[in-house]
Backbone as a chain_set.jsonl record, in Angstrom:
{"seq": "XXXXXXXXXXXXXXXXXXXXXXXXXXXXXXXXXXXXXXXXXXXXXXXXXXXXXXXXXXX", "coords": {"N": [[77.905, 104.638, 271.57], [74.523, 104.939, 270.824], [71.232, 103.804, 270.291], [67.927, 103.195, 269.107], [66.023, 100.161, 269.123], [64.396, 99.985, 266.965], [65.076, 101.781, 264.959], [64.663, 103.58, 262.008], [66.169, 105.25, 260.401], [68.887, 104.876, 261.021], [69.873, 101.809, 260.929], [69.863, 99.298, 263.473], [71.843, 97.348, 263.229], [73.926, 98.735, 262.025], [74.752, 100.409, 264.076], [75.698, 98.551, 265.949], [77.824, 97.486, 264.474], [79.478, 99.766, 264.169], [80.121, 100.25, 266.867], [81.678, 98.005, 267.413], [83.944, 98.615, 265.998], [85.162, 100.847, 267.089], [87.62, 101.366, 269.298], [87.674, 102.664, 271.832], [85.117, 103.254, 272.303], [81.751, 102.999, 273.59], [78.986, 100.931, 273.893], [75.67, 101.599, 274.36], [73.056, 99.645, 275.574], [70.62, 98.649, 273.14], [67.779, 100.656, 272.933], [64.613, 99.587, 273.943], [61.614, 99.284, 271.987], [61.985, 101.732, 270.651], [62.862, 104.291, 268.355], [64.932, 106.392, 266.423], [64.777, 108.356, 268.29], [65.326, 107.329, 270.756], [67.106, 108.191, 272.746], [65.814, 110.336, 273.763], [63.422, 109.307, 274.665], [64.371, 107.708, 276.698], [65.68, 109.446, 278.418], [66.716, 110.047, 281.1], [68.225, 107.741, 281.758], [70.026, 107.699, 279.584], [71.461, 110.184, 279.799], [72.722, 109.854, 282.29], [74.461, 107.707, 281.694], [76.066, 108.835, 279.682], [77.31, 110.95, 281.056], [78.777, 109.48, 282.971], [80.488, 108.096, 281.234], [81.955, 110.222, 280.077], [83.19, 111.324, 282.339], [84.932, 109.294, 283.004], [86.884, 109.394, 281.109], [90.131, 110.593, 280.205], [91.098, 114.06, 280.26]], "CA": [[76.857, 104.623, 270.595], [73.184, 104.715, 271.364], [70.273, 103.66, 269.204], [66.726, 102.44, 269.412], [66.008, 98.88, 268.415], [63.533, 100.092, 265.784], [65.452, 103.005, 264.239], [64.555, 103.423, 260.55], [67.202, 106.059, 259.74], [70.176, 104.21, 261.252], [69.551, 100.46, 261.388], [70.592, 98.859, 264.668], [73.038, 96.602, 262.818], [74.999, 99.707, 261.773], [75.236, 100.864, 265.377], [76.493, 97.455, 266.512], [79.038, 97.424, 263.666], [80.305, 100.909, 264.537], [80.612, 100.029, 268.232], [82.731, 96.987, 267.355], [85.117, 99.175, 265.322], [85.752, 101.953, 267.85], [88.228, 100.711, 270.457], [87.378, 103.318, 273.113], [83.689, 103.556, 272.34], [80.937, 102.199, 274.492], [77.659, 100.722, 273.341], [74.527, 101.573, 275.257], [72.124, 98.637, 275.038], [69.593, 99.208, 272.269], [66.585, 101.005, 273.685], [63.464, 98.82, 273.457], [60.454, 100.019, 271.465], [62.406, 103.098, 270.363], [63.514, 104.549, 267.084], [66.065, 107.296, 266.54], [64.582, 109.222, 269.453], [65.478, 106.551, 271.985], [67.813, 108.956, 273.778], [64.838, 111.252, 274.361], [62.466, 108.471, 275.383], [65.076, 107.172, 277.861], [66.548, 110.575, 278.718], [67.419, 109.929, 282.384], [69.227, 106.674, 281.648], [71.039, 108.099, 278.611], [72.291, 111.253, 280.36], [73.565, 109.265, 283.341], [75.526, 106.909, 281.061], [76.981, 109.741, 278.984], [78.119, 111.645, 282.064], [79.742, 108.508, 283.516], [81.469, 107.839, 280.175], [82.82, 111.392, 279.944], [83.987, 111.459, 283.558], [85.941, 108.226, 283.027], [87.882, 109.674, 280.068], [91.077, 111.67, 280.524], [90.855, 115.325, 279.566]], "C": [[75.559, 104.335, 271.31], [72.214, 104.681, 270.197], [69.048, 102.948, 269.743], [66.718, 101.154, 268.611], [65.162, 98.922, 267.143], [63.829, 101.353, 264.976], [65.399, 102.753, 262.736], [65.665, 104.175, 259.816], [68.575, 105.4, 259.852], [69.864, 102.809, 261.797], [70.443, 100.021, 262.55], [71.865, 98.095, 264.317], [74.211, 97.542, 262.568], [75.593, 100.214, 263.082], [76.119, 99.794, 266.019], [77.835, 97.333, 265.785], [79.995, 98.554, 264.047], [80.916, 100.712, 265.925], [81.76, 99.018, 268.249], [84.02, 97.538, 266.764], [85.81, 100.299, 266.093], [86.31, 101.428, 269.166], [87.908, 101.368, 271.798], [85.912, 103.723, 273.226], [82.978, 102.667, 273.338], [79.538, 102.111, 273.897], [76.629, 100.71, 274.46], [73.603, 100.494, 274.72], [71.038, 99.31, 274.194], [68.32, 99.454, 273.07], [65.371, 100.285, 273.101], [62.328, 99.734, 272.997], [60.784, 101.468, 271.158], [63.039, 103.154, 268.98], [64.716, 105.429, 267.325], [65.961, 108.23, 267.733], [64.727, 108.494, 270.771], [66.17, 107.314, 273.1], [66.892, 109.97, 274.437], [63.791, 110.478, 275.156], [63.071, 107.948, 276.69], [66.1, 108.199, 278.35], [67.36, 110.386, 279.999], [68.531, 108.888, 282.326], [70.363, 107.094, 280.716], [71.984, 109.146, 279.18], [73.224, 110.701, 281.43], [74.726, 108.475, 282.739], [76.536, 107.787, 280.345], [77.883, 110.459, 279.987], [79.161, 110.714, 282.673], [80.841, 108.223, 282.506], [82.452, 109.007, 280.077], [83.716, 111.598, 281.178], [85.121, 110.447, 283.627], [87.065, 108.458, 282.019], [88.837, 110.764, 280.513], [90.805, 112.906, 279.694], [91.85, 115.554, 278.439]], "O": [[75.516, 103.579, 272.28], [72.355, 105.434, 269.234], [69.126, 102.195, 270.714], [67.333, 101.069, 267.548], [65.209, 97.994, 266.336], [62.923, 101.928, 264.374], [66.023, 101.813, 262.243], [66.059, 103.774, 258.721], [69.335, 105.373, 258.885], [69.619, 102.648, 262.993], [71.631, 100.341, 262.592], [72.859, 98.188, 265.036], [75.357, 97.2, 262.861], [76.803, 100.423, 263.179], [77.174, 100.107, 266.571], [78.865, 97.103, 266.418], [81.191, 98.321, 264.226], [82.1, 100.981, 266.126], [82.708, 99.168, 269.02], [85.091, 96.981, 267.006], [86.941, 100.659, 265.768], [85.542, 101.078, 270.062], [87.874, 100.676, 272.816], [85.526, 104.449, 274.142], [83.545, 101.707, 273.859], [78.981, 103.114, 273.451], [76.713, 99.908, 275.389], [73.383, 100.432, 273.51], [70.595, 100.415, 274.509], [67.844, 98.576, 273.79], [65.125, 100.364, 271.897], [62.115, 100.813, 273.551], [59.953, 102.349, 271.379], [63.66, 102.2, 268.512], [65.441, 105.251, 268.303], [66.956, 108.83, 268.141], [64.29, 108.998, 271.806], [65.861, 107.113, 274.274], [67.16, 110.417, 275.552], [63.33, 110.941, 276.199], [62.357, 107.768, 277.676], [67.242, 107.856, 278.655], [68.58, 110.551, 279.979], [69.644, 109.13, 282.792], [71.534, 106.869, 281.024], [73.2, 109.005, 279.053], [74.403, 111.054, 281.461], [75.853, 108.567, 283.225], [77.737, 107.518, 280.394], [79.091, 110.559, 279.775], [80.308, 111.116, 282.869], [82.009, 108.119, 282.879], [83.662, 108.789, 280.001], [84.871, 112.005, 281.049], [86.155, 110.711, 284.24], [88.093, 107.783, 282.076], [88.421, 111.748, 281.124], [90.338, 112.813, 278.559], [91.782, 116.574, 277.754]]}, "num_chains": 1, "name": "protein.A"}
């Protein structure tokens, strides 16, 4: 899960709740000063984490 700390569409609390319920999920720290577009504002960091997550999962 990834979210900005100031997301108006999906409150950060919902992201934290979802992450706690998915046993194989991984929570990216909430992006500071970002809303729902945090993955675009922090593109390099987000892509690197997603690729590492996908590579670690069995096919």
